[in-house]
Tab-separated table of C-alpha atoms and ligand atoms in Angstrom:
chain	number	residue	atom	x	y	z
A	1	UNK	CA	-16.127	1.611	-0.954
A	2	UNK	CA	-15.289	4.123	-3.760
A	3	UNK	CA	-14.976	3.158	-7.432
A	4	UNK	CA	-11.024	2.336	-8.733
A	5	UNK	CA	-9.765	2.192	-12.306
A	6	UNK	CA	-6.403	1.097	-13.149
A	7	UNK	CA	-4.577	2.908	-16.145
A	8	UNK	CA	-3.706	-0.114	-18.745
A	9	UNK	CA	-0.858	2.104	-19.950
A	10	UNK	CA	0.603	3.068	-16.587
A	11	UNK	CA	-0.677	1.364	-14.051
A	12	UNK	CA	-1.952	4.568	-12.067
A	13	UNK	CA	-5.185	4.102	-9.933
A	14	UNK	CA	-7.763	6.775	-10.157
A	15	UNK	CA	-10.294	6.715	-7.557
A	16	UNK	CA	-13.907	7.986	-8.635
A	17	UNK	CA	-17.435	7.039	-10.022
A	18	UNK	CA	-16.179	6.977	-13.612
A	19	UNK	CA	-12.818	6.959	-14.812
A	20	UNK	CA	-10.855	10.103	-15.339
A	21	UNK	CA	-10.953	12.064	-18.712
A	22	UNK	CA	-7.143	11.852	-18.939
A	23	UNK	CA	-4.500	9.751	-16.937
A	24	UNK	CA	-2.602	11.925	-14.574
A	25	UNK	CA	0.411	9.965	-14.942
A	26	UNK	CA	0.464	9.250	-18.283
A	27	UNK	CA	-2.140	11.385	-20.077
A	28	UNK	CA	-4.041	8.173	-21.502
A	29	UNK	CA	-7.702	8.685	-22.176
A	30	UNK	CA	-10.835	7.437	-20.044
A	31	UNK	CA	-11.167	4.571	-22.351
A	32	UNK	CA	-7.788	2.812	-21.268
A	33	UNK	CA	-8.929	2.767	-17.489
A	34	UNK	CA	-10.873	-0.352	-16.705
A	35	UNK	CA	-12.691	-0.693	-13.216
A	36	UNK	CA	-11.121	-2.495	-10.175
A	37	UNK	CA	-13.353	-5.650	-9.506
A	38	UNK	CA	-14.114	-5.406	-5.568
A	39	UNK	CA	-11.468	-7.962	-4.549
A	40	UNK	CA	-8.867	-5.865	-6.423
A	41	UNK	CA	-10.263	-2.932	-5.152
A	42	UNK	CA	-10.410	-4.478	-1.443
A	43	UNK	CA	-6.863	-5.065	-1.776
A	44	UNK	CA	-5.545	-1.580	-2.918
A	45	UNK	CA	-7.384	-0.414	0.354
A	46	UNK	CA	-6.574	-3.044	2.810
A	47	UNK	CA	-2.702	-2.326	1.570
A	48	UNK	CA	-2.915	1.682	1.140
A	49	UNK	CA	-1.631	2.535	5.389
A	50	UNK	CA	0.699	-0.698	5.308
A	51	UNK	CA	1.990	0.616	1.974
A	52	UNK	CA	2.574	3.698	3.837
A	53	UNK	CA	4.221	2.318	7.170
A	54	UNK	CA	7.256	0.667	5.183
A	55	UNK	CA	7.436	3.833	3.086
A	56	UNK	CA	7.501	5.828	6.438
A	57	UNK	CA	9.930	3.278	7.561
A	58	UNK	CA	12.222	3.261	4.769
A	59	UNK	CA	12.321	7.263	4.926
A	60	UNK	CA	12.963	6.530	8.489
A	61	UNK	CA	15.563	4.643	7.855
A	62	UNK	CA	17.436	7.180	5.828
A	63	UNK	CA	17.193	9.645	8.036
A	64	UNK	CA	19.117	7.180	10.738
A	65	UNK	CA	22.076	6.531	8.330
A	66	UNK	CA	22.650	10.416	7.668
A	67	UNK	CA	22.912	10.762	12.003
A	68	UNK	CA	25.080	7.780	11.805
A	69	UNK	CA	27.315	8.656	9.334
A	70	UNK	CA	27.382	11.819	11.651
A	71	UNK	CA	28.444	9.834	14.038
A	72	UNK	CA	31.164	8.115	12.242
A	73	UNK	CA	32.456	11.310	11.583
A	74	UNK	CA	32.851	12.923	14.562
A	75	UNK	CA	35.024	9.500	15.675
A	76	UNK	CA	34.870	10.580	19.152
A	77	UNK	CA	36.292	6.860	19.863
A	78	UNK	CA	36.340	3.013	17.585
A	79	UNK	CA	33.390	1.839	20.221
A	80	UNK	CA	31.082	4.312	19.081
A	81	UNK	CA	32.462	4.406	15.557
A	82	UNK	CA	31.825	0.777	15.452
A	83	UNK	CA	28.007	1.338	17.122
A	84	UNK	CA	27.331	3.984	14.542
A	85	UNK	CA	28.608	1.376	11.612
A	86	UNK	CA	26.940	-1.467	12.434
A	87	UNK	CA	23.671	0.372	13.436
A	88	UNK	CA	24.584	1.768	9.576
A	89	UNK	CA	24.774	-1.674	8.462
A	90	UNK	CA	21.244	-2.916	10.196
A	91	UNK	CA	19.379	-0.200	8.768
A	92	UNK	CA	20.434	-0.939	5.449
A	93	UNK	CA	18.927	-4.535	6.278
A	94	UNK	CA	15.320	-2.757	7.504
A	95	UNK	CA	15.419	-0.452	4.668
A	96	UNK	CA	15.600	-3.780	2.136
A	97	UNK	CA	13.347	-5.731	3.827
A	98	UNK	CA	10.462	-3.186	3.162
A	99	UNK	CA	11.174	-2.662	-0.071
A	100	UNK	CA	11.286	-6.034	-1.027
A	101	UNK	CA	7.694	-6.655	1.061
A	102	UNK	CA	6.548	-3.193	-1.021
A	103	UNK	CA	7.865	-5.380	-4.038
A	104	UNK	CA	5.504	-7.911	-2.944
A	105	UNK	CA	3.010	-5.882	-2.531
A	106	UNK	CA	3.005	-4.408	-6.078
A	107	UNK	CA	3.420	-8.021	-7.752
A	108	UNK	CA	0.269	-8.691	-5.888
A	109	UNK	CA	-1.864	-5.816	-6.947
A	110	UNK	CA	-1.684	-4.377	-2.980
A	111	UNK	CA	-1.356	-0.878	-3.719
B	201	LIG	ZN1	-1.645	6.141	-17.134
């Protein structure tokens, strides 16, 4: 397992033997990076490709509301209109949910 350091200022992780001369996200100087212990650090790479599936997901997700607003457009008939609405409606609800477990995540130190 590599070496992490965790910006004080920003948050930002920087993976490497020593920390980076200047934050990337912030500009703040090596000395403001302290080193991930290697529970934290466990954590930030157990949760990097979950992290990434409810990203994926959420992106997903938008994707499926633009088609079904499509749909709801075209109002070829109130049945489909009403498919495209509530499938509109339930992708709203997966969209949330993975934020709010990304949330989690964050609150946690999982990323
Ligand atoms: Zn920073």
């Amino acid at each position: 397992m590599k070496k992490l350091w965790k910006c004080s200022v920003c948050g930002f992780i920087w993976e490497g033997e020593q920390a980076p001369e200047a934050c990337p996200k912030c500009g703040a100087p090596a000395e403001k990076f302290t080193l991930l212990d290697e529970e934290q650090a466990a954590k930030v790479y157990n949760s990097d490709r979950t992290n990434d599936i409810h990203m994926e997901l959420i992106e997903l997700s938008a994707k499926m509301v633009k088609v079904c607003e499509e749909g709801i457009a075209i109002n070829l008939d109130p049945m489909c209109v009403k498919a495209f609405e509530a499938a509109k409606n339930e992708l709203w609800i997966i969209k949330q949910r993975s934020k709010a477990e990304l949330e989690g995540h964050m609150n946690k130190g999982k990323w």
